PDB file of N, CA and C in Angstrom:
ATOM      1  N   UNK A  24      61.434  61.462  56.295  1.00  0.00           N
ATOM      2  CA  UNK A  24      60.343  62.369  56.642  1.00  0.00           C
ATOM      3  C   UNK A  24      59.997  62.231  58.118  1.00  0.00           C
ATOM      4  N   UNK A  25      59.207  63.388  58.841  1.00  0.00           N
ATOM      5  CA  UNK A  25      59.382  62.826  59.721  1.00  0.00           C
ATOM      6  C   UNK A  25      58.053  64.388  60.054  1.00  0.00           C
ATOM      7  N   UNK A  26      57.190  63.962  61.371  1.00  0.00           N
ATOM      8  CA  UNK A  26      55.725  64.699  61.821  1.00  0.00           C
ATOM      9  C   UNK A  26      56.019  65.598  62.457  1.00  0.00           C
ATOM     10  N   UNK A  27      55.693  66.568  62.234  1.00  0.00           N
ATOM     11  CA  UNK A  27      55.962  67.446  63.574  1.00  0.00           C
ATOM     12  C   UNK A  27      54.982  67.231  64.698  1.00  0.00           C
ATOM     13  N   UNK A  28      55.667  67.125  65.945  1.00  0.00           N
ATOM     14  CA  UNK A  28      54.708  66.806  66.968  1.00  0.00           C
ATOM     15  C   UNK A  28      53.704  68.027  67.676  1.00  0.00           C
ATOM     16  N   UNK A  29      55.242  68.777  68.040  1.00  0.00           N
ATOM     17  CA  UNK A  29      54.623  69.868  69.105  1.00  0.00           C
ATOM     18  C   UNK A  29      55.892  71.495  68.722  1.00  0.00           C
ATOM     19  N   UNK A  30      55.090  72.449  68.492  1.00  0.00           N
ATOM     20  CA  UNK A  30      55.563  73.907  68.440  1.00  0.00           C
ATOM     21  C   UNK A  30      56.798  74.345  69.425  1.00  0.00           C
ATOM     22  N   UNK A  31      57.608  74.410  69.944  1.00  0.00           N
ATOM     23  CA  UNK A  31      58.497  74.650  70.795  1.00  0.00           C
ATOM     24  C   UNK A  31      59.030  76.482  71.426  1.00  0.00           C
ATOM     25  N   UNK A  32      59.415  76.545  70.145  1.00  0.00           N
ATOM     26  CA  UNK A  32      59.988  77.996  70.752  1.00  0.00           C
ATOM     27  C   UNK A  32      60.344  78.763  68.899  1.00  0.00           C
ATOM     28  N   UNK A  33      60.692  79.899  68.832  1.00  0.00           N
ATOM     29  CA  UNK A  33      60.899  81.130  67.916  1.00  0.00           C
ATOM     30  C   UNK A  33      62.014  81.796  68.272  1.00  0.00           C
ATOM     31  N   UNK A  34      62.693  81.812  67.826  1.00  0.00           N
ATOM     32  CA  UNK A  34      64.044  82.912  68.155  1.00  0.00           C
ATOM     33  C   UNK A  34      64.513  83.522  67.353  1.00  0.00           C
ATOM     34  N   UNK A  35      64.103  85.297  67.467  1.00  0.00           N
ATOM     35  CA  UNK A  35      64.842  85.784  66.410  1.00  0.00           C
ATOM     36  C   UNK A  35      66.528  85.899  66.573  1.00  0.00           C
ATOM     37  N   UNK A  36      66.469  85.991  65.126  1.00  0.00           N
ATOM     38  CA  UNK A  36      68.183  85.815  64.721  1.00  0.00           C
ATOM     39  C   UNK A  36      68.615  87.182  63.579  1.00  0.00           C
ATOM     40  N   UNK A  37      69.805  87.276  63.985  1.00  0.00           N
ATOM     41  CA  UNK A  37      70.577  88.501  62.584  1.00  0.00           C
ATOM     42  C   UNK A  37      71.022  87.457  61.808  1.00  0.00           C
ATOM     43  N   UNK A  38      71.358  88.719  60.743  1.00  0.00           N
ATOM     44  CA  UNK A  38      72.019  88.152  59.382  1.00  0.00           C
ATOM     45  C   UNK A  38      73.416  86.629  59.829  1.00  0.00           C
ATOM     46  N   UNK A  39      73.374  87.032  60.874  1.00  0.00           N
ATOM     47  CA  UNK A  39      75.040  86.135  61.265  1.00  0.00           C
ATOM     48  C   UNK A  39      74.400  84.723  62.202  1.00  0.00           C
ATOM     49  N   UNK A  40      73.597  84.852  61.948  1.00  0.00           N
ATOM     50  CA  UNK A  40      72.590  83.786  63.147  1.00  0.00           C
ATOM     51  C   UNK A  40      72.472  83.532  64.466  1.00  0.00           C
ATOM     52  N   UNK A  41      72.736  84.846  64.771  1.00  0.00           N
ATOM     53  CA  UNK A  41      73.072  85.175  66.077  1.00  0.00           C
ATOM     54  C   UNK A  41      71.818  85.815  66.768  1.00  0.00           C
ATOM     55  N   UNK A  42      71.327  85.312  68.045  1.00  0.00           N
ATOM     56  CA  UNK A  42      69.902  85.963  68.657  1.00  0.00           C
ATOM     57  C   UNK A  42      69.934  86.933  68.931  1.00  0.00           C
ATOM     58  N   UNK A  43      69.303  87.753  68.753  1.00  0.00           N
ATOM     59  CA  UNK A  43      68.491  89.435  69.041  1.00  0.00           C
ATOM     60  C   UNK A  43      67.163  89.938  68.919  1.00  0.00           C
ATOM     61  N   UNK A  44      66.996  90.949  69.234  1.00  0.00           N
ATOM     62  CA  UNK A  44      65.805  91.705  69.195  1.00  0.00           C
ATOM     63  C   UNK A  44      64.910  91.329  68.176  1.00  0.00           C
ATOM     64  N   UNK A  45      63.674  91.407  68.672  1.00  0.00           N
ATOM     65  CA  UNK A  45      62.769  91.140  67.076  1.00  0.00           C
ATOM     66  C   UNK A  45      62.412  92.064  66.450  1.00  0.00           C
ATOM     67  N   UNK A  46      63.234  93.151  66.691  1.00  0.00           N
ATOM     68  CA  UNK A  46      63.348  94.451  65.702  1.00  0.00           C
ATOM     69  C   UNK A  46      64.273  94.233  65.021  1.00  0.00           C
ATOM     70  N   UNK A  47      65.356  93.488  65.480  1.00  0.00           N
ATOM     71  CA  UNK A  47      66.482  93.895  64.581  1.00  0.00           C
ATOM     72  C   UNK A  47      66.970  92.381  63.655  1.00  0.00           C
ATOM     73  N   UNK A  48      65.779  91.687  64.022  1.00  0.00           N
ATOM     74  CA  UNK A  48      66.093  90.035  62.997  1.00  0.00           C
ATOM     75  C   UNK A  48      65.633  90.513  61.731  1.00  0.00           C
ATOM     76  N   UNK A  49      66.697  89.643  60.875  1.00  0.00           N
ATOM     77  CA  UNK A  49      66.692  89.300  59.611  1.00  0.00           C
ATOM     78  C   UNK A  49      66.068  87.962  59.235  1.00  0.00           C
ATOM     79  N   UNK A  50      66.070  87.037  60.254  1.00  0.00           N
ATOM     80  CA  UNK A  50      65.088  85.465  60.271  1.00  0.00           C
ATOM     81  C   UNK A  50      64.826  85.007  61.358  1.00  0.00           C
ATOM     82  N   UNK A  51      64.336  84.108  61.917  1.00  0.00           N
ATOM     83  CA  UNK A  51      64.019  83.381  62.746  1.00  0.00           C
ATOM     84  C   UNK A  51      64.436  81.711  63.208  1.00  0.00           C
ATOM     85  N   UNK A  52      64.234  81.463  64.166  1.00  0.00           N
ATOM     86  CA  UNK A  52      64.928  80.180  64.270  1.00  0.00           C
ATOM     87  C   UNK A  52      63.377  79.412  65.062  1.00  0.00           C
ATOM     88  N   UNK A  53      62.743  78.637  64.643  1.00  0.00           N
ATOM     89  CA  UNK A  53      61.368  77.819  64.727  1.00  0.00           C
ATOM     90  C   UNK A  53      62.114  76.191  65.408  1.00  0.00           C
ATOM     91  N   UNK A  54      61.493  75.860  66.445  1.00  0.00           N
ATOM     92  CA  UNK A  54      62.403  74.761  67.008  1.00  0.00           C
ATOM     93  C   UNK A  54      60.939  73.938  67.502  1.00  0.00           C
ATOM     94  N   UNK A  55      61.037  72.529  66.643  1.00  0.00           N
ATOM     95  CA  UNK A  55      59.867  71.573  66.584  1.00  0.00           C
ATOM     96  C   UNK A  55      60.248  70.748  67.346  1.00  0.00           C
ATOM     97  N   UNK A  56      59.321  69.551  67.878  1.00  0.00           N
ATOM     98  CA  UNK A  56      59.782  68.042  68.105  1.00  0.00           C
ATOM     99  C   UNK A  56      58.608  67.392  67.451  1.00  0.00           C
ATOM    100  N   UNK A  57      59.117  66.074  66.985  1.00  0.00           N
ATOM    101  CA  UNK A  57      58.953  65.147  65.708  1.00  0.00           C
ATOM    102  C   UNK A  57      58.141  63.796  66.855  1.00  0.00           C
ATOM    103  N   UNK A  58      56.790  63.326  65.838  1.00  0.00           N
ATOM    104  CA  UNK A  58      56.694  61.909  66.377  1.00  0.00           C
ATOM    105  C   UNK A  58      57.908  61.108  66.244  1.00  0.00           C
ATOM    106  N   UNK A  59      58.071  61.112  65.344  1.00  0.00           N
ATOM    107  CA  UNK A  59      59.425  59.757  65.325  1.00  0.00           C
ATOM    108  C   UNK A  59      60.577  59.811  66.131  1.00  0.00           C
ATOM    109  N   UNK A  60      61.044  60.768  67.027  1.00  0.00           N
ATOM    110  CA  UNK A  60      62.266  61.150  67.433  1.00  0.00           C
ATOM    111  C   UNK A  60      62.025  62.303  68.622  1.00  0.00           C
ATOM    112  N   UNK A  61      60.893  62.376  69.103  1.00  0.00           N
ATOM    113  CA  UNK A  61      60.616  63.023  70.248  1.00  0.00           C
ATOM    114  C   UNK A  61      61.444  63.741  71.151  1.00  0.00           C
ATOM    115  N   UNK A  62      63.090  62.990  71.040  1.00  0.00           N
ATOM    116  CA  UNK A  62      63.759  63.374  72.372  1.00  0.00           C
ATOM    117  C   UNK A  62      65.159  64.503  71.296  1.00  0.00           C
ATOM    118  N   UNK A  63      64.678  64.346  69.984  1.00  0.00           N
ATOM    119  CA  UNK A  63      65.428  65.309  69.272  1.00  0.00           C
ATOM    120  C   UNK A  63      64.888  66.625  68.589  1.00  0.00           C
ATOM    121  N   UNK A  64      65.674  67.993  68.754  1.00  0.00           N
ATOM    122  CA  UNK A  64      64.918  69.008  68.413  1.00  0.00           C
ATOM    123  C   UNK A  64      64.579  69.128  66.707  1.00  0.00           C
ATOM    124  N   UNK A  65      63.761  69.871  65.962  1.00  0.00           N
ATOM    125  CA  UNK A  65      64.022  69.972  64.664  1.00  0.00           C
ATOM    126  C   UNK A  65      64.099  71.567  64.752  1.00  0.00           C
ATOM    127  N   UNK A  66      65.353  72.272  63.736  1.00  0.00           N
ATOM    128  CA  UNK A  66      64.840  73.234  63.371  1.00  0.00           C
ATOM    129  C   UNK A  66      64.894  73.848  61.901  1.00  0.00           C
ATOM    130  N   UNK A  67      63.625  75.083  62.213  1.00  0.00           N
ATOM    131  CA  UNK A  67      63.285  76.031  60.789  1.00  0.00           C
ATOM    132  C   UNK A  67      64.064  77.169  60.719  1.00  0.00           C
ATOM    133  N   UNK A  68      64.992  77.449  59.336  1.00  0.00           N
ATOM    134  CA  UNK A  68      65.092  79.120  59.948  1.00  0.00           C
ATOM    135  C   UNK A  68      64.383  79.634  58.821  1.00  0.00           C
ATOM    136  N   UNK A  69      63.058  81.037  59.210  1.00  0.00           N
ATOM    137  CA  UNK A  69      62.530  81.180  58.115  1.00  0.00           C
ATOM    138  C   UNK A  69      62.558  83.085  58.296  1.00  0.00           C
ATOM    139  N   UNK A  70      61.875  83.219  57.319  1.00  0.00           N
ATOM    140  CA  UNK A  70      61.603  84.973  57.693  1.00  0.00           C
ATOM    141  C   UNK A  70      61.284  85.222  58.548  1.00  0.00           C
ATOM    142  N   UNK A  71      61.297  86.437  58.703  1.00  0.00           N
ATOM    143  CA  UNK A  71      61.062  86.989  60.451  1.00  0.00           C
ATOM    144  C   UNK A  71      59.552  87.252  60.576  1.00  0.00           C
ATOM    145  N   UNK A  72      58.684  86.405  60.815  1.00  0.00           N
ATOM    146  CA  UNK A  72      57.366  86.478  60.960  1.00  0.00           C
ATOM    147  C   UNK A  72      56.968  86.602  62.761  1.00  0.00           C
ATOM    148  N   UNK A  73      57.259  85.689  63.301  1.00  0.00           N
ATOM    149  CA  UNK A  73      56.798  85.812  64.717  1.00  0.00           C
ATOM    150  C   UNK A  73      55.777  84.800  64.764  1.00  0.00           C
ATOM    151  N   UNK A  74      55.829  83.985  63.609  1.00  0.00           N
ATOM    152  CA  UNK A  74      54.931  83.033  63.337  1.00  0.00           C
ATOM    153  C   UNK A  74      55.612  81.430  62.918  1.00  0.00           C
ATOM    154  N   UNK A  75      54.628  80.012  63.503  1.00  0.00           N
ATOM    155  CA  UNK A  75      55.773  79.349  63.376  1.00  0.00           C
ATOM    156  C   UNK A  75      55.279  79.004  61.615  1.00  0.00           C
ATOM    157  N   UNK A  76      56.307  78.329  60.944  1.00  0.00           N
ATOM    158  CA  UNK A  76      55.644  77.989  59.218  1.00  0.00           C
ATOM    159  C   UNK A  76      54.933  76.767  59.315  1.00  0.00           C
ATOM    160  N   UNK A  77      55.464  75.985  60.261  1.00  0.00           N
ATOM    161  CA  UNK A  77      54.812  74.510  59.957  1.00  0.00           C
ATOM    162  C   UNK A  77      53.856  74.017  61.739  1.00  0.00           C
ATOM    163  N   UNK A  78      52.416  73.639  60.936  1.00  0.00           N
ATOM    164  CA  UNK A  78      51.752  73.418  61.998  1.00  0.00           C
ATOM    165  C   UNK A  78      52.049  72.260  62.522  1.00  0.00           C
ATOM    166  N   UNK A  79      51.425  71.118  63.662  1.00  0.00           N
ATOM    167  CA  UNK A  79      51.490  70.337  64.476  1.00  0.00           C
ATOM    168  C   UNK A  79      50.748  69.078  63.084  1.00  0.00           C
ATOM    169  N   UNK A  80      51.160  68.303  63.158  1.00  0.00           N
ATOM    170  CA  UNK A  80      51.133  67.161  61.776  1.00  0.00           C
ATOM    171  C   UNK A  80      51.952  67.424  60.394  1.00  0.00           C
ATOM    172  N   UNK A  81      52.450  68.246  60.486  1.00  0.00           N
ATOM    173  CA  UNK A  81      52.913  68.468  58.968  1.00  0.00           C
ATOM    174  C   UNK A  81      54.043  67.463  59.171  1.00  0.00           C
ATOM    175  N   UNK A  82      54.191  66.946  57.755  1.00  0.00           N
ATOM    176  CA  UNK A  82      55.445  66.190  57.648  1.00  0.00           C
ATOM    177  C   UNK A  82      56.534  66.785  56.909  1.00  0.00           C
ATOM    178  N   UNK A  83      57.439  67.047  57.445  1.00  0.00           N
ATOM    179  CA  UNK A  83      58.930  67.449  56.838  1.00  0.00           C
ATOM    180  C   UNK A  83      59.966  66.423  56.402  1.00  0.00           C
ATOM    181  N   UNK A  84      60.811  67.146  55.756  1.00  0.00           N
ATOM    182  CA  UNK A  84      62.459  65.990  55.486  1.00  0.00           C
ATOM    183  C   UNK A  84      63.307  67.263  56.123  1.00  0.00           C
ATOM    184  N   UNK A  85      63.851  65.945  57.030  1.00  0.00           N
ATOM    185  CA  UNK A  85      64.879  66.849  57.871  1.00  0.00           C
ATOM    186  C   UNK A  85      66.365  66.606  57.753  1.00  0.00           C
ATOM    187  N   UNK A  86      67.252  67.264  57.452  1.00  0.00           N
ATOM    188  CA  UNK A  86      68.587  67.304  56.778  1.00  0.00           C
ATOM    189  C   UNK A  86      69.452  67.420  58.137  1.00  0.00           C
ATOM    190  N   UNK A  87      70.177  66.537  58.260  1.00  0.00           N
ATOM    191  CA  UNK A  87      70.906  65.953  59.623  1.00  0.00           C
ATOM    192  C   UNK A  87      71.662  67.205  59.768  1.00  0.00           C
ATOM    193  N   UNK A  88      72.717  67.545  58.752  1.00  0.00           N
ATOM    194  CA  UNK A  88      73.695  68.882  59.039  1.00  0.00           C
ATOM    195  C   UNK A  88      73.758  69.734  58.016  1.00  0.00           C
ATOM    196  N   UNK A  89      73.554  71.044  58.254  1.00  0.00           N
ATOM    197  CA  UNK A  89      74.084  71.739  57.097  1.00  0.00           C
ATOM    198  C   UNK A  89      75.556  72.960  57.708  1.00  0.00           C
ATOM    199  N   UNK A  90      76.104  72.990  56.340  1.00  0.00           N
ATOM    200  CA  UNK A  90      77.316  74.069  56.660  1.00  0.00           C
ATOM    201  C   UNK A  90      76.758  75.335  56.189  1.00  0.00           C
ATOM    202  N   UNK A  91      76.756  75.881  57.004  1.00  0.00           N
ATOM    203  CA  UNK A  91      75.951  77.610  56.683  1.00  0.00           C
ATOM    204  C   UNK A  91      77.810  78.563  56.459  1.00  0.00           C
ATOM    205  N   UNK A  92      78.943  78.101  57.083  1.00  0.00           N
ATOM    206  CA  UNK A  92      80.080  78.706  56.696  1.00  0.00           C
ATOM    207  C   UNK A  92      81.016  78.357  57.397  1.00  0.00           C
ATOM    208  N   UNK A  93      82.095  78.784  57.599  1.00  0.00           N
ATOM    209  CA  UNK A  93      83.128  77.874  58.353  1.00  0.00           C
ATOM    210  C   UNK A  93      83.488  77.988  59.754  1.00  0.00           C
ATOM    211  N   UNK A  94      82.371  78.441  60.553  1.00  0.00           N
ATOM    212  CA  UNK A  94      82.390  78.433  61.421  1.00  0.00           C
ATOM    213  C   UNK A  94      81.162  77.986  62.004  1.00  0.00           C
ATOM    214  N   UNK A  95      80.030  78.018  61.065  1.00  0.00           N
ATOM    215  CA  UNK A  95      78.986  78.030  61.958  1.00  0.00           C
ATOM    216  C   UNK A  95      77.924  76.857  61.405  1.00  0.00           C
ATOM    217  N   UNK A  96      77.076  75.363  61.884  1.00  0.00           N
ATOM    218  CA  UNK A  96      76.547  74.722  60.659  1.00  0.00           C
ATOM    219  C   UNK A  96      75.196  74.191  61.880  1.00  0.00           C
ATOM    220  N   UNK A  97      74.349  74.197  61.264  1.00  0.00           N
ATOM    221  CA  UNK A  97      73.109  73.589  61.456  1.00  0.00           C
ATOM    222  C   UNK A  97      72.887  72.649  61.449  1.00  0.00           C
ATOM    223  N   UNK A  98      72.181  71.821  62.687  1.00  0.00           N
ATOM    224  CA  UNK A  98      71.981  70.083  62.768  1.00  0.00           C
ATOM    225  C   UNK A  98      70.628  69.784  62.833  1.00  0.00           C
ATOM    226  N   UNK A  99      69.935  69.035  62.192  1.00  0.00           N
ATOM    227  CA  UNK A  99      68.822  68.310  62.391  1.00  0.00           C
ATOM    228  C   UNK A  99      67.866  69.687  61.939  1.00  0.00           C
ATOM    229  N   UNK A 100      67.740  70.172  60.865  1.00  0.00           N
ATOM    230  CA  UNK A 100      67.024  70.840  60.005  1.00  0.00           C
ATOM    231  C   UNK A 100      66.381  71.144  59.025  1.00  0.00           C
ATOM    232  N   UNK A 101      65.500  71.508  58.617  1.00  0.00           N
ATOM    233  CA  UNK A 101      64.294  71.426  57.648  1.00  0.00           C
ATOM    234  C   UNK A 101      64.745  72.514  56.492  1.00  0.00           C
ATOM    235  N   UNK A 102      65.483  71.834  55.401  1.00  0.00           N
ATOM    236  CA  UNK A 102      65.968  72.808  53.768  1.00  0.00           C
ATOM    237  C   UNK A 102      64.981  73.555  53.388  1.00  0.00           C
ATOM    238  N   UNK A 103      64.925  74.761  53.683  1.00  0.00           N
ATOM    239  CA  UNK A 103      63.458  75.287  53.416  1.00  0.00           C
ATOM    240  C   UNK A 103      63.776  76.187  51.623  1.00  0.00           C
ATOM    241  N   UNK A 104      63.509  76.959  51.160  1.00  0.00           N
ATOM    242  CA  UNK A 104      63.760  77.951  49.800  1.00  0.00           C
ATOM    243  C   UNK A 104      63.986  79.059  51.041  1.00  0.00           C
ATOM    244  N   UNK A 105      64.028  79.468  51.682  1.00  0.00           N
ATOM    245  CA  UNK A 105      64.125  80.645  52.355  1.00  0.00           C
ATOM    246  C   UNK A 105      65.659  80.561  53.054  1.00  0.00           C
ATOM    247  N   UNK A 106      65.958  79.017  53.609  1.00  0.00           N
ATOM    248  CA  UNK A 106      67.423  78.614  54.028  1.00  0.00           C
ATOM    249  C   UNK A 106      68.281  78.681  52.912  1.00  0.00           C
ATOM    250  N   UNK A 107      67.679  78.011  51.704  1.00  0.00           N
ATOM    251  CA  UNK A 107      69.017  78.171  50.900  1.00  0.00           C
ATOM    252  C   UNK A 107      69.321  79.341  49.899  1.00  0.00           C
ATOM    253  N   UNK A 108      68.325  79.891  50.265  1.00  0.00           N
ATOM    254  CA  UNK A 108      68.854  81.557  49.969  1.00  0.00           C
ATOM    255  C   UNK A 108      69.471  82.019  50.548  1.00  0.00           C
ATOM    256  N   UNK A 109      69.130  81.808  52.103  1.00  0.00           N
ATOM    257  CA  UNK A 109      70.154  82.520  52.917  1.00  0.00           C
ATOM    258  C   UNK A 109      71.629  81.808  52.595  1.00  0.00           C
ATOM    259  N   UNK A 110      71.988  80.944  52.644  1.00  0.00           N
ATOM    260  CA  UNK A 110      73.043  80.049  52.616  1.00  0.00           C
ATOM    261  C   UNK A 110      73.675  80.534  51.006  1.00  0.00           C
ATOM    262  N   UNK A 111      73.349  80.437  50.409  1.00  0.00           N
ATOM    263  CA  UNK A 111      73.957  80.746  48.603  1.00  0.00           C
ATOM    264  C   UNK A 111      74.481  82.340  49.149  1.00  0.00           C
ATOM    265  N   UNK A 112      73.559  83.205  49.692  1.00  0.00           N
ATOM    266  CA  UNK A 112      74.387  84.631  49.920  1.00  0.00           C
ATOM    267  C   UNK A 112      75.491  84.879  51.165  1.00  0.00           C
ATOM    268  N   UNK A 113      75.706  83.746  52.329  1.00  0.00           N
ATOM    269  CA  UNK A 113      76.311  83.241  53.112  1.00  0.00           C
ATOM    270  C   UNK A 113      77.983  83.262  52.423  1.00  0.00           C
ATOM    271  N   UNK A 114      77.843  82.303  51.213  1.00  0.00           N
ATOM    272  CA  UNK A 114      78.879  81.956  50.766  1.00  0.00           C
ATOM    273  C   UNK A 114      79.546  82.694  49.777  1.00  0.00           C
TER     274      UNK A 114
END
C-alpha cells in the first residue's frame, strides 16, 4: 500500500492508450507521487472525467507491471474495476 502524496498531471488517452484530445478520450491517465517512494510516479487510468479519482492521503495498492497487450504494459499502477475492464476487452 502505499499514500498518495501530491496530484501530478491528467492525460487524456484513446482506446489504444495513446494521448489526445479531451474530446476524443476514451480514459485518462492520472499520474500521483506516493509518501513512501516520492521519487517514483504512480499511475490511474480511469474514465474520462477531467477529474483526478484519488485525493492527496488516500492509500492505494500499487501493481508494479501490468500487460495491457503485446506491445504495450503499464508500470507502477493502481488495478482499478475501470482498468480491468479495459484490459479483459484489450484482450
Amino acid at each position: 500500500m502505499q499514500t498518495i502524496d501530491k496530484q501530478i498531471s491528467i492525460t487524456p488517452l484513446d482506446s489504444r492508450f495513446n494521448k489526445c484530445l479531451s474530446s476524443n478520450s476514451a480514459m485518462q491517465l492520472e499520474i500521483y507521487y506516493s509518501l513512501e517512494q516520492p521519487d517514483k510516479k504512480i499511475g490511474v487510468i480511469s474514465p474520462s472525467t477531467g477529474q483526478y479519482t484519488f485525493k492527496t492521503g488516500t492509500h492505494v495498492d500499487v501493481t508494479p507491471r501490468i500487460i495491457v497487450n503485446d506491445y504495450c504494459y503499464l508500470t507502477n499502477v493502481v488495478r482499478t474495476d475501470f482498468l480491468t475492464k479495459i484490459l479483459t476487452n484489450q484482450r
